[in-house]
Structure formats: structure tokens, C-alpha cells
Coordinates of C-alpha atoms in Angstrom, one line a residue:
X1 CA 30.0 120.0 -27.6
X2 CA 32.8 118.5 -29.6
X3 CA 30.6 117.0 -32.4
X4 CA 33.8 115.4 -33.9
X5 CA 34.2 112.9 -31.2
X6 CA 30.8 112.4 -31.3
X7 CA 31.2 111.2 -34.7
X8 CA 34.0 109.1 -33.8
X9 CA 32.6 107.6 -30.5
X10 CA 29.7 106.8 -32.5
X11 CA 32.1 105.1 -35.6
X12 CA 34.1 103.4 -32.9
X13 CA 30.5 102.0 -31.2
X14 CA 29.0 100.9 -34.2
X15 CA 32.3 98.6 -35.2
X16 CA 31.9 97.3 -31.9
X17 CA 28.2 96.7 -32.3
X18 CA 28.9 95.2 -35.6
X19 CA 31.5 92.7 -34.8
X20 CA 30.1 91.7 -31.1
X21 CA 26.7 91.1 -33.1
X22 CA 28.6 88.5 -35.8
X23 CA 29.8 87.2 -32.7
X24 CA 26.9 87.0 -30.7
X25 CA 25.0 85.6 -34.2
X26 CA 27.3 82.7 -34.4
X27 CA 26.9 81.6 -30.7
X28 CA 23.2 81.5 -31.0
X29 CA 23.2 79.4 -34.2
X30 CA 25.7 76.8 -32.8
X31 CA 23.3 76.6 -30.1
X32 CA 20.3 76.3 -32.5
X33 CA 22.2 73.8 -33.9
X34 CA 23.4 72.0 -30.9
X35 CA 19.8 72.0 -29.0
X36 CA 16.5 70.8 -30.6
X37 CA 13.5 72.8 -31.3
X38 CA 11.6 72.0 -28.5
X39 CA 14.7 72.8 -26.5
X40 CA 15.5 76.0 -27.8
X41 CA 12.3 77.1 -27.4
X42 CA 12.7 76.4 -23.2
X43 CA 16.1 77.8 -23.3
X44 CA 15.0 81.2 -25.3
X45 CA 12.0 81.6 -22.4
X46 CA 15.5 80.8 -19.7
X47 CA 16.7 83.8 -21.9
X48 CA 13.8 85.8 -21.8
X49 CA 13.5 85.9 -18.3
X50 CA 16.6 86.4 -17.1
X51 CA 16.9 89.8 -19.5
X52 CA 13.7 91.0 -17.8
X53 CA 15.2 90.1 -14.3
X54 CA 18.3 91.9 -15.1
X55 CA 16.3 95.0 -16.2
X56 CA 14.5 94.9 -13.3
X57 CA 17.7 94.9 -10.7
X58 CA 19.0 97.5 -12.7
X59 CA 15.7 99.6 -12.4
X60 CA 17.2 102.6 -15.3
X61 CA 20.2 103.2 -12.1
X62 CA 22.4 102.5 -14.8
X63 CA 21.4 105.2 -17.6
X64 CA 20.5 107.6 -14.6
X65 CA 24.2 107.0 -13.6
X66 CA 25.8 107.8 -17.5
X67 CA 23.5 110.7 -17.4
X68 CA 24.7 111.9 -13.8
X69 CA 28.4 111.6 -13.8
X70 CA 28.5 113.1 -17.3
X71 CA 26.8 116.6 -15.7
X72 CA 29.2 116.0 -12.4
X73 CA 32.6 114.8 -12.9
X74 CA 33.4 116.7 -9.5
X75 CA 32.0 114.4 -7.7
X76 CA 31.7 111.4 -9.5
X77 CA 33.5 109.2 -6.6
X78 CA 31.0 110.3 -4.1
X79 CA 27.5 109.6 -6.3
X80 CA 29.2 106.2 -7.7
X81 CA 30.0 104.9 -4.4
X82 CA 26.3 105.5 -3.3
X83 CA 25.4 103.5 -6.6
X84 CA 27.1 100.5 -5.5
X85 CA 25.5 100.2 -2.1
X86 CA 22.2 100.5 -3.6
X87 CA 23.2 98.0 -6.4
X88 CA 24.3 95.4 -3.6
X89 CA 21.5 95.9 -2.0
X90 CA 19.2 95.4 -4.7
X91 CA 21.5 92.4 -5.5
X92 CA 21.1 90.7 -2.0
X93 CA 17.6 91.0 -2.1
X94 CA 17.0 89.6 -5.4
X95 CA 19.2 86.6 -4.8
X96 CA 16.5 85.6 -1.8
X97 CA 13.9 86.4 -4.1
X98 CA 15.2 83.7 -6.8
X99 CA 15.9 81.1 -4.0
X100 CA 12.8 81.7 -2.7
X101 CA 11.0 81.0 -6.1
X102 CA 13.4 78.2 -6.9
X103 CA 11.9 76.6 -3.8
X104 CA 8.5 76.8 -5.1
X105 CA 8.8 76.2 -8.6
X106 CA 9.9 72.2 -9.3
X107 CA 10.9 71.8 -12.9
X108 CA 13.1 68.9 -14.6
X109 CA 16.5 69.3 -12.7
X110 CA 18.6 70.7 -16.2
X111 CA 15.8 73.9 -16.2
X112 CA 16.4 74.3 -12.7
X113 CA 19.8 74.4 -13.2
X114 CA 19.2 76.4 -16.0
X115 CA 17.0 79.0 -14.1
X116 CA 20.0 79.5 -11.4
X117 CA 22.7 80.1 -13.5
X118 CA 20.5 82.5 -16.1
X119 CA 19.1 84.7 -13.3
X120 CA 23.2 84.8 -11.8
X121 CA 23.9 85.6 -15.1
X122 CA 21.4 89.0 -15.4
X123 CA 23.0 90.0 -11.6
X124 CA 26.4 89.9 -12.9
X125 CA 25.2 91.7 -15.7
X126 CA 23.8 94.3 -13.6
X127 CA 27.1 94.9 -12.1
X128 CA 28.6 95.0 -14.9
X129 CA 26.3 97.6 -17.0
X130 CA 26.8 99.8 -13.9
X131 CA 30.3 99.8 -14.2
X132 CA 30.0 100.1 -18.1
X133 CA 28.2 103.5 -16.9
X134 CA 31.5 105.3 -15.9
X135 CA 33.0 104.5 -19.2
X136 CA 30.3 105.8 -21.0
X137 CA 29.9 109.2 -18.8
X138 CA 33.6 109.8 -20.1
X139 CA 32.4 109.2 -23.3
X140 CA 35.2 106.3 -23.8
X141 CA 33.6 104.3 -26.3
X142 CA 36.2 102.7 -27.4
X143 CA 37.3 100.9 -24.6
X144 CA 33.1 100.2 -24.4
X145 CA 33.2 98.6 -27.5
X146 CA 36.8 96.5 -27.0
X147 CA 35.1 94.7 -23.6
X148 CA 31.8 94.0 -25.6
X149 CA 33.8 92.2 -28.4
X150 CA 35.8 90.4 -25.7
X151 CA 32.8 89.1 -24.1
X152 CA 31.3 88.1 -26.6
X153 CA 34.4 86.0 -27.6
X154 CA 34.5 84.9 -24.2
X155 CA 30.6 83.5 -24.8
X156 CA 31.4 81.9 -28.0
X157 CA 34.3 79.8 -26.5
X158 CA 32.5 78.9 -22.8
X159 CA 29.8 78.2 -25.3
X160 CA 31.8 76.0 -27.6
X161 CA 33.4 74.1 -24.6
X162 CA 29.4 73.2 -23.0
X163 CA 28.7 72.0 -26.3
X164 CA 31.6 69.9 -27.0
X165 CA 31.7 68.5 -23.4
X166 CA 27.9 67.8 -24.1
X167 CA 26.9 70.0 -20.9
X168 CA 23.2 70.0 -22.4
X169 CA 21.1 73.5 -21.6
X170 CA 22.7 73.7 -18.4
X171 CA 25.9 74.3 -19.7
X172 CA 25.0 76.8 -22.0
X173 CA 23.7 78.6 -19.1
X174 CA 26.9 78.4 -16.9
X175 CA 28.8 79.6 -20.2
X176 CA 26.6 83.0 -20.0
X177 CA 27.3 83.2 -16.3
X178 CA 31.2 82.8 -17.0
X179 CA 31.2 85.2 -19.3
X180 CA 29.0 87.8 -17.5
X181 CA 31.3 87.7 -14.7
X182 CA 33.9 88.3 -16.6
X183 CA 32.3 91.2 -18.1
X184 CA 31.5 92.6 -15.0
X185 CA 35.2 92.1 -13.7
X186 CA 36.8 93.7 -17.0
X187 CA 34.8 97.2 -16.9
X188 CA 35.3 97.2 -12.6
X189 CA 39.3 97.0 -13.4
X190 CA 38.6 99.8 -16.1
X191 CA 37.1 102.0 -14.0
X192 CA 39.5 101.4 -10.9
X193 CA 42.5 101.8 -13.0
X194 CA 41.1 104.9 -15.0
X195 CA 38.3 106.7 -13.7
X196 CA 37.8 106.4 -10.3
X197 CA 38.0 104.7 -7.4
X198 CA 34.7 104.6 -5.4
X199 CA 34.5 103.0 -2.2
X200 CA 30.4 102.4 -0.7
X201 CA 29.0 104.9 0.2
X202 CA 25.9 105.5 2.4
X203 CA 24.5 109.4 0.8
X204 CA 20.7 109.0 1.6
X205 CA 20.0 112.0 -0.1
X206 CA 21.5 110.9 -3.8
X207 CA 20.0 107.2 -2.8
X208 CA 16.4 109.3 -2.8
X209 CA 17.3 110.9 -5.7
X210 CA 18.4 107.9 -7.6
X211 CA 15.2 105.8 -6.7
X212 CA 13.0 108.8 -7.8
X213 CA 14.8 109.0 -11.1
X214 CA 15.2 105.6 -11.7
X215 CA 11.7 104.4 -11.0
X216 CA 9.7 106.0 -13.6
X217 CA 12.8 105.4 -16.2
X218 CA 13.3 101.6 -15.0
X219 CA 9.6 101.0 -15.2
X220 CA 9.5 102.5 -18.4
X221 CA 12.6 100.5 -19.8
X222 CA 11.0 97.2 -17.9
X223 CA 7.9 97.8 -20.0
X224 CA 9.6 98.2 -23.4
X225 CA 11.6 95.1 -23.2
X226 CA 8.5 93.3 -22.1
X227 CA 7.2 94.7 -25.1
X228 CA 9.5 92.9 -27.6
X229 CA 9.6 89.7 -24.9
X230 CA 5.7 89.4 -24.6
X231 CA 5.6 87.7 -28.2
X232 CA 7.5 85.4 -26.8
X233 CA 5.4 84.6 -23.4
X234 CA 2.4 84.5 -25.1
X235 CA 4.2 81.8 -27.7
X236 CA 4.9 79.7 -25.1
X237 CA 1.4 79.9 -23.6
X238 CA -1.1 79.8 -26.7
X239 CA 1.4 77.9 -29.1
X240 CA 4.0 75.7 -27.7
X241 CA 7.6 75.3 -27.6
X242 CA 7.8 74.4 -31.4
X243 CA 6.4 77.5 -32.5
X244 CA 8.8 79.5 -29.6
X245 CA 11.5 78.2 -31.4
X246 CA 10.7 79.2 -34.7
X247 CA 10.0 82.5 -33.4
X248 CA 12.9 82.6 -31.8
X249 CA 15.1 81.9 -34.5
X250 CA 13.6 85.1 -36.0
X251 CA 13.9 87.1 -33.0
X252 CA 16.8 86.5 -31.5
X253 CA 18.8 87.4 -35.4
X254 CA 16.7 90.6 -34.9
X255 CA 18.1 91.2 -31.2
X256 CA 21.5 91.7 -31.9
X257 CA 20.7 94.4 -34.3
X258 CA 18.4 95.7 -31.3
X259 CA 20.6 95.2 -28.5
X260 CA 23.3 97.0 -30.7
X261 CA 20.7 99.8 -31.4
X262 CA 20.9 100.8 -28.2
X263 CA 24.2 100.6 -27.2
X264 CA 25.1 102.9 -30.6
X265 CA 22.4 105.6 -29.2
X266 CA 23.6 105.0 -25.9
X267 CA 26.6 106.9 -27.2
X268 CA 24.4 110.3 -28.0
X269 CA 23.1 110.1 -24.1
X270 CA 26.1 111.9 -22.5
X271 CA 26.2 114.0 -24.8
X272 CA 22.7 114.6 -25.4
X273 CA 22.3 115.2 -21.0
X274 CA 24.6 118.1 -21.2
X275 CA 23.0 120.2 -24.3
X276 CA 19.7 120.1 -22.2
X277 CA 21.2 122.2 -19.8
X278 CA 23.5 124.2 -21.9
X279 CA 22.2 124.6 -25.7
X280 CA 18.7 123.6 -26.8
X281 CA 19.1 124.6 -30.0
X282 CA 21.8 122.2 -30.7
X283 CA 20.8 119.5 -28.7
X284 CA 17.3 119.8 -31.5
X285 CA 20.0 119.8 -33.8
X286 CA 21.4 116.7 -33.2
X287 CA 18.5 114.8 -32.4
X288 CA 17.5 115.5 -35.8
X289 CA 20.4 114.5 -37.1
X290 CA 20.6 111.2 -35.3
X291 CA 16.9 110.3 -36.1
X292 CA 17.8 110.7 -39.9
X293 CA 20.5 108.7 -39.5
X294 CA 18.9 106.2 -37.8
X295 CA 16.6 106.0 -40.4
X296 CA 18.9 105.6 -42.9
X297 CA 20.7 102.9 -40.9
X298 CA 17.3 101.0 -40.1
X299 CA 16.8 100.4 -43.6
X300 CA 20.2 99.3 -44.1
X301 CA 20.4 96.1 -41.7
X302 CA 16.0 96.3 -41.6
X303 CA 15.7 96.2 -44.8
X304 CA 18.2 93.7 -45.8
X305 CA 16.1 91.0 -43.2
X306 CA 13.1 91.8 -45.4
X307 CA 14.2 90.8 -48.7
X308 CA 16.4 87.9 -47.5
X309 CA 14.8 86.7 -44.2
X310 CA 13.5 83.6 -45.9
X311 CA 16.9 82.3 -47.4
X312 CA 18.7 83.6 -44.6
X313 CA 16.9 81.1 -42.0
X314 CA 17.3 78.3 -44.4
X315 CA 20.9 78.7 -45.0
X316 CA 21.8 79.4 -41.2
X317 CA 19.5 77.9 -38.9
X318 CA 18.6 74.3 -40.9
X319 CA 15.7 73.5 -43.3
X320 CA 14.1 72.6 -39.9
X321 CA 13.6 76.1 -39.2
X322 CA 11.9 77.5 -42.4
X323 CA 8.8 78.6 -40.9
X324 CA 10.7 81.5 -39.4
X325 CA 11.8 83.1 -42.8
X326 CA 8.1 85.2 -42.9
X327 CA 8.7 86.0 -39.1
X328 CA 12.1 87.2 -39.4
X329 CA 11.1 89.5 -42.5
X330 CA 8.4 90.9 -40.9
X331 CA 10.7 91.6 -37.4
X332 CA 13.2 93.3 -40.3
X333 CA 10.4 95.9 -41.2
X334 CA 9.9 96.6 -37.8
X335 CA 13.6 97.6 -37.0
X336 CA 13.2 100.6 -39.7
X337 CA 10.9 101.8 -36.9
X338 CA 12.3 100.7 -33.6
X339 CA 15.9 102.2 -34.6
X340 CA 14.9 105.9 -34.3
X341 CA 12.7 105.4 -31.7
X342 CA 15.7 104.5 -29.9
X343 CA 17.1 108.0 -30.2
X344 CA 13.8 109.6 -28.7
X345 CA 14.3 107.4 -26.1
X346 CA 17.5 108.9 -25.3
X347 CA 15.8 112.3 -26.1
X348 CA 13.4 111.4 -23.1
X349 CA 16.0 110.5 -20.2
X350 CA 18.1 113.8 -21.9
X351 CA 15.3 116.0 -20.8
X352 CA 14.6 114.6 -17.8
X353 CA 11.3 113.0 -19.4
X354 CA 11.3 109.3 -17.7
X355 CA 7.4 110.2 -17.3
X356 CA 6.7 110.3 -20.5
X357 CA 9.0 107.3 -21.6
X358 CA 7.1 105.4 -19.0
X359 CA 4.1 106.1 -20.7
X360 CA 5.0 104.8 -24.0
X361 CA 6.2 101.5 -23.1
X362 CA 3.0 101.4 -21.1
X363 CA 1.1 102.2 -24.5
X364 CA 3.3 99.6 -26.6
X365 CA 3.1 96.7 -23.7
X366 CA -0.7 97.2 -24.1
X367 CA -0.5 97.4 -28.2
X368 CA 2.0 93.8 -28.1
X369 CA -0.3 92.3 -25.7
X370 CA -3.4 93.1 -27.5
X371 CA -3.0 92.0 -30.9
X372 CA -0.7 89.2 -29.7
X373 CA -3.9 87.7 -28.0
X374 CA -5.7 88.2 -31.4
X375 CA -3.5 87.1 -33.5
X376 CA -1.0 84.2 -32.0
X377 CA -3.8 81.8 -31.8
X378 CA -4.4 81.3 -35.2
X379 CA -0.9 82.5 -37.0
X380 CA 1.7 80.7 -33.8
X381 CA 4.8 83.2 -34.9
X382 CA 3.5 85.1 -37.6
X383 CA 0.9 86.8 -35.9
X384 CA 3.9 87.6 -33.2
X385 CA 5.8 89.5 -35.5
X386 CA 2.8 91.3 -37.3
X387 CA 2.5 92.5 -33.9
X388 CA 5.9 93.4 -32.9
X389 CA 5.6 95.3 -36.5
X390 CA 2.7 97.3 -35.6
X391 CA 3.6 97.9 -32.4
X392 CA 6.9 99.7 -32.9
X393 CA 5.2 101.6 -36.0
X394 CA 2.8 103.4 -33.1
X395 CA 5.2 103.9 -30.5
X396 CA 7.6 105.8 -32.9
X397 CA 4.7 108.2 -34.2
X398 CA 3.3 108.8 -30.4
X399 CA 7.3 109.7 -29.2
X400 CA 7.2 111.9 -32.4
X401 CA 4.2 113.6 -31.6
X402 CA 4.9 114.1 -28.2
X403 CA 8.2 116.0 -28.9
X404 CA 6.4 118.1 -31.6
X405 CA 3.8 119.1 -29.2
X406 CA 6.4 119.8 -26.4
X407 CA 8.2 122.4 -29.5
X408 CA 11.1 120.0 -30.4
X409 CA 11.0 120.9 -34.2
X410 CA 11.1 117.0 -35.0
X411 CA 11.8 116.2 -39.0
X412 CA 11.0 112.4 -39.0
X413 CA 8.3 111.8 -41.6
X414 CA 9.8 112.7 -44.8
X415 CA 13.3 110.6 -44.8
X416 CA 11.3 107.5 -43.2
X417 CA 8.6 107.5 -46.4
X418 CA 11.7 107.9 -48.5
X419 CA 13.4 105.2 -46.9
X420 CA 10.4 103.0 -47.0
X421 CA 9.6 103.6 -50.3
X422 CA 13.0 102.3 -51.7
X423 CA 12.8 99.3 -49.6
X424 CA 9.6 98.3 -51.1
X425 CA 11.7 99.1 -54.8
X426 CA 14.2 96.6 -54.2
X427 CA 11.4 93.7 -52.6
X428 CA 9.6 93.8 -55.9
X429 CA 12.6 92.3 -58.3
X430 CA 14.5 90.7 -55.6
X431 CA 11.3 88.7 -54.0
X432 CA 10.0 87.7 -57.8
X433 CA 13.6 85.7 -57.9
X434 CA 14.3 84.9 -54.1
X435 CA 13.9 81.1 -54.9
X436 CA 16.9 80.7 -56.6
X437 CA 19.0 81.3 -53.4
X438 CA 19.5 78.5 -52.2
X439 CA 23.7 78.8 -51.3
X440 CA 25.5 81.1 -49.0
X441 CA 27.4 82.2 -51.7
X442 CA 24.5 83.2 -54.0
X443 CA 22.7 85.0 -50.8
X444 CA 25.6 87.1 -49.9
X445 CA 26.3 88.1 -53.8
X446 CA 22.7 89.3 -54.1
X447 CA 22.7 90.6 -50.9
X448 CA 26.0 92.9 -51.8
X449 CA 24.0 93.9 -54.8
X450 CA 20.8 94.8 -53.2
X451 CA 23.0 96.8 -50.2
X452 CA 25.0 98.3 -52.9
X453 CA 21.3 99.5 -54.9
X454 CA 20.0 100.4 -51.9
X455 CA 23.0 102.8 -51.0
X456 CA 23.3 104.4 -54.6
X457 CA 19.3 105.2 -54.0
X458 CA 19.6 106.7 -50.4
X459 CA 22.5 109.3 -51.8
X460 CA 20.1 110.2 -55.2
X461 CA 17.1 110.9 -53.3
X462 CA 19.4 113.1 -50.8
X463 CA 18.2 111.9 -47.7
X464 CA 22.1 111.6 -46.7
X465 CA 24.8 113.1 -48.6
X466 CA 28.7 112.7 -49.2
X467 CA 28.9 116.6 -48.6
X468 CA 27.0 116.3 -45.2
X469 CA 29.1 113.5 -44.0
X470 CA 32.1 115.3 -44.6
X471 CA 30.7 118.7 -42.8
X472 CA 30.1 116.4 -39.9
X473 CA 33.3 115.0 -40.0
X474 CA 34.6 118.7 -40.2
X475 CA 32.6 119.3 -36.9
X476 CA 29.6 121.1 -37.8
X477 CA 26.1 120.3 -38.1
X478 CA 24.8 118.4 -40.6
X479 CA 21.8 121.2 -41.9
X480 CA 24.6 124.1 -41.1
X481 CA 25.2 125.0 -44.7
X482 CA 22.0 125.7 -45.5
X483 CA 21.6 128.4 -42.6
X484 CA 24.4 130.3 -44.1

């Protein structure tokens, strides 16, 4: 394993993830902005359902692919051309699935409108991801990262144009449709002009295989999302659109960072599938490695949300949407847990583990759903993200403990209570003076400040060091010195 361009594809990812997230951040506020409450809160559920129909038309084909083709470049052509059939298929259905649905549900004509275009949108997206696959297997994350800032531009402008032209909610939708397609087109000329070209193919012995992989792993990556999209349902059922939108506000700032979170541990898959046939050692190694990391990087953009949720909503969103603030700090604590559990994650399809992956999301579905029930009812938002908070604090202790039962020497514990415990240092001076932000200018100053504290306190309590950076950089582990 060349952990240099690990490193790098990993650097490369995260600028990527970085910028498309500004971008993406900006588009949702100008349509905050644009739409009301009421109608932000309808077009987030629009959102919401579309992501869960795309996830399940892509069923986990799409990481079972990255992981494939990086184990069997020989062949590649051959099992992606079999991919693409089944992807069709799965595409053709679906579409008489939505019509059929379309003819039975009878909304106001704009969220019918809406509905088409969003659920064209996720199949586009499908296409697209699978496409992405290829690039990824090659472990080109650069070229990854390039189309994902494009698109994202792309969105913004479609976005801009609905707005402008006053298209209402149905033309935000038809922007996310343009924009998908064009996604979808981009990574298809990639691959054609690059990789491979892969004509369909009918192989109904890989098409077995694939289901059979991808079933337990889709079901499992269904589950999770409908873990972090249940708060949301149950909003709209128990609290109304008004509180949906508040929520929403809150969620969707946290999503980026989410959505970004794994795309950036996305890069470790590839990489990850071929040390669990080749070294086990290292591949423990690295996992370790990345879950520190992780850690480290969770507090970072987490803990930033917790001290300055409040202020942040204010500023961005509109006084209207101050009752988010508490949600959104409470949906920042509960990144400093969901962003290593998104390395175990790829730990689990690594391994050939979709079984046990399944099982988690099953556990955390049940967890979101629980104390959403208990809680929604009497605290609308809040009680969402108390439960989004608790939920992705158990699901990261039961992946730990599986792998530490299953002998993956797992070091988690220790820099996530160091982490924590700084956090909750800078929240006691910083939230004592948090009223007197009241500009852009005096949030981003203080939040430079805190960031820069926050930094100087990770390196003194040695959870990462300069040293270690520059012995990964140097292409060895990060713990290697102390072995010798």
C-alpha cells in the first residue's frame, strides 16, 4: 500500500469536500431565504425523500462496485458492464414505481411537480455515483473531487436562475435535476475517456453476486440514512412544517459536513478492500489511524457548530430562524461521534461485514425512532437533535465493540475523551460571552480564535502531532516510531 497517496488522495478529497460544502451551504441558504418556513419545511421532506429513493435504487451496488474493481482491475470492463444492466433495470422499474405513486397521491400541482423532478433527480444521481465508482476504484480522487465542486457550481447557478425567474419550489427542484444530470454525464465521459469502456453486459453469475453483496450492505446504508432522516419524518408528523423548517436549518448545515464525511472516508475504501486480503496488520494500522483522525477532525468542524450554532443561524439563516441555534449545537456534538463511525463503516464493507453493518443501522433506526417518539412531542426540534445526539453516541460504541470482540485491536476511547474534554474547555468562556456576536465579522474573529485554541490544545495533549504528520507524509505509519 502506497500510504503517501493515501495521504494525498485524502488532502485532495477533503479540499474538495471543503469547498463543494461552502458551495452547497450557500445554495441552501439562498433557498432558505428565497422560500418561507412553511415552505422549506415541504421542500426539505421533497429532499428527504428523494435521498432515501436514491439510496434505495442504488441498493450499496455502488460501494460494492469501488470495492470490486479495486481487487479486479483485470476485468473491470466485464463486472462494470454487468453493473449497468442491473442499474437500468433497477432504473426502469423505479420510474413505474414513481408514476404509479404519482397517480395515487394528489398533492397541490407545484409538490407534484416537485416530487417528479426530486425523485428524477436521485435516478440521475444513481447513475451518476456508479460511474463515480470507477474513479474511485483507481483511487483518482482528484478528478472525484473537481466534478463534485463543478456540480455543485452547477446547482448554485440552476439554483440562482429558478430563483430569479421566480420558478417557486418547482424550480428549485428542476435545478437539482439539471445539475444531477450533468453530474452523471461528467463522471460517464470520465470513465469512457480514461478507464474503460463497458458496454451491457448480461453475466448472471456477477448479477447474483452483486445482489447478494449489495442487499445486506444497501439495507444497511438505507437504514442509516433513515436514521438521520427519521427526525425529520417524525417532525413533519407530530410537529408541523414550522418546526421542519427550523430543524432543517440545523440539519441540513450539519449535512454537508456529513455528506462530506463520507465521501473523505470513501477514499480509505479502496484502499482499505485490498489490505483485507493482503495485510491485516496494516489494514488495523490504518484504521487506527483514520479513527484518530477522524476524531480530531470531528471536533474541529463538530465542535465549532457547538459553541457558535446559535449566532451562526442568526447571522445566516434570518432572525426568523433562531429557534434552530440549540438544534444545530446539539447536531454539532453529534458529528464528533458520527465522523469516526464513518471509518468503521468502511471497516465493515472492507471485511466483507455488510451483516453486521446491517445490524447497526438496524439498532440506530430503532434508537432515532424511539426517543424521537418520546421526545418530538413536547421539544418539536430539540428533542430531534437530542436524539440524533444520542443515537450516533451508541452506534459508534456498538461498531467499536464489535471490532474489538472480532480482535481488531481498536484505540478509540482515549483521543475521543481528550477531544471531548477540550471542547467542553472552550464552551465554558466562549458560551459565558456568545451574546455579544451579533456580526459576521465578530463570529468569524472569535471563531478563528477558538479554532486556533482549539488546535494549539489538540497538539499539547499529543493526540496528533507535527512529528506524526510528517512520518505519514514520509510514507510510514503514524505509531511506527514507537515500534522501533
Amino acid at each position: 500500500m502506497n500510504q503517501n497517496r493515501l495521504l494525498r488522495n485524502s488532502v485532495v478529497l477533503a479540499g474538495g469536500v471543503i469547498v463543494g460544502g461552502l458551495l452547497l451551504f450557500t445554495t441552501l441558504v439562498i433557498i432558505a431565504r428565497y422560500l418561507t418556513v412553511q415552505r422549506f419545511g415541504q421542500f426539505s421532506i421533497a429532499v428527504t425523500l428523494a435521498a432515501v429513493f436514491q439510496l434505495f435504487a442504488d441498493g450499496g451496488i455502488a460501494n460494492i462496485t469501488v470495492r470490486d474493481l479495486a481487487r479486479n482491475q483485470e476485468s473491470r470492463a466485464r463486472l462494470f458492464g454487468s453493473t449497468l444492466l442491473l442499474a437500468w433495470c433497477i432504473t426502469l422499474v423505479l420510474a413505474g414505481v414513481v408514476a404509479s405513486v404519482m397517480l395515487w397521491w394528489d398533492p397541490e400541482p407545484a409538490l407534484r411537480i416537485t416530487g417528479w423532478a426530486m425523485a428524477a433527480a436521485a435516478l440521475a444521481g444513481l447513475h451518476g455515483s456508479l460511474h463515480a465508482a470507477v474513479v474511485r476504484s483507481n483511487d483518482d480522487m482528484g478528478a472525484v473531487a473537481l466534478i463534485g465542486i463543478l456540480h455543485k457550481l452547477l446547482l448554485l447557478a440552476l439554483v440562482s436562475v429558478a430563483i430569479a425567474a421566480n420558478g417557486g419550489i418547482e424550480g428549485i427542484a428542476f435545478a437539482h435535476l439539471g445539475a444531477n444530470i450533468m453530474l452523471w454525464q461528467g463522471f460517464s465521459t470520465l470513465v469512457r475517456l480514461r478507464y474503460l469502456r463497458a458496454p451491457l453486459a448480461f453475466d448472471l453469475t456477477h448479477l447474483r453476486y452483486l445482489v447478494g453483496a449489495a442487499v445486506p450492505l444497501g439495507f444497511g446504508l438505507v437504514l442509516r440514512r433513515m436514521t438521520t432522516y427519521t427526525g425529520t419524518i417524525l417532525l413533519a408528523i407530530m410537529a408541523g412544517a414550522v418546526a421542519l423548517g427550523y430543524f432543517n436549518a440545523a440539519y441540513r448545515t450539519v449535512q454537508m459536513i456529513e455528506v462530506g464525511t463520507v465521501a473523505l472516508t470513501g477514499a480509505l475504501l479502496p484502499t482499505f478492500s485490498r489490505l483485507a486480503v493482503q495485510d491485516r496488520v496494516q489494514l488495523n494500522r490504518l484504521c487506527n489511524d483514520s479513527i484518530r483522525l477522524m476524531v480530531v477532525l470531528g471536533g474541529t468542524v463538530g465542535g465549532q457548530l457547538v459553541l457558535f450554532g446559535t449566532p451562526l443561524v442568526k447571522i445566516v439563516f434570518g432572525a426568523q430562524y433562531a429557534p434552530a441555534g440549540p438544534a444545530l449545537e446539539l447536531l454539532g456534538a453529534a458529528l464528533l461521534f458520527l465522523m469516526p463511525s464513518a471509518v468503521m463503516q468502511a471497516m465493515f464493507q472492507a471485511i466483507d461485514r455488510q451483516d453486521v453493518y446491517l445490524k447497526l443501522a438496524f439498532f440506530g433506526l430503532c434508537c432515532m425512532a424511539i426517543m424521537g417518539v418520546v421526545l418530538i412531542p413536547s421539544h418539536a426540534a430539540i428533542g430531534a437533535a437530542i436524539a440524533a445526539l444520542v443515537t450516533e453516541i451508541l452506534l459508534l460504541l456498538a461498531g467499536a465493540l464489535y471490532l474489538v470482540r472480532e480482535g481488531w485491536g481498536l484505540r478509540l476511547l482515549k483521543p475521543l475523551a481528550r477531544v471531548l474534554a477540550i471542547v467542553a474547555l472552550l464552551a465554558v468562556p466562549i458560551w459565558a460571552g456568545r451574546s455579544w456576536i451579533e456580526s459576521a465579522y465578530v463570529l468569524l474573529i472569535t471563531a478563528l480564535i477558538s479554532l486556533a485554541a482549539y488546535i494549539s490544545m489538540i497538539l499539547f495533549a499529543g493526540i496528533i502531532t507535527p512529528k506524526e504528520f510528517r512520518s505519514l507524509w514520509m510514507n510510514r505509519p503514524l505509531r511506527e516510531k514507537q515500534s522501533k
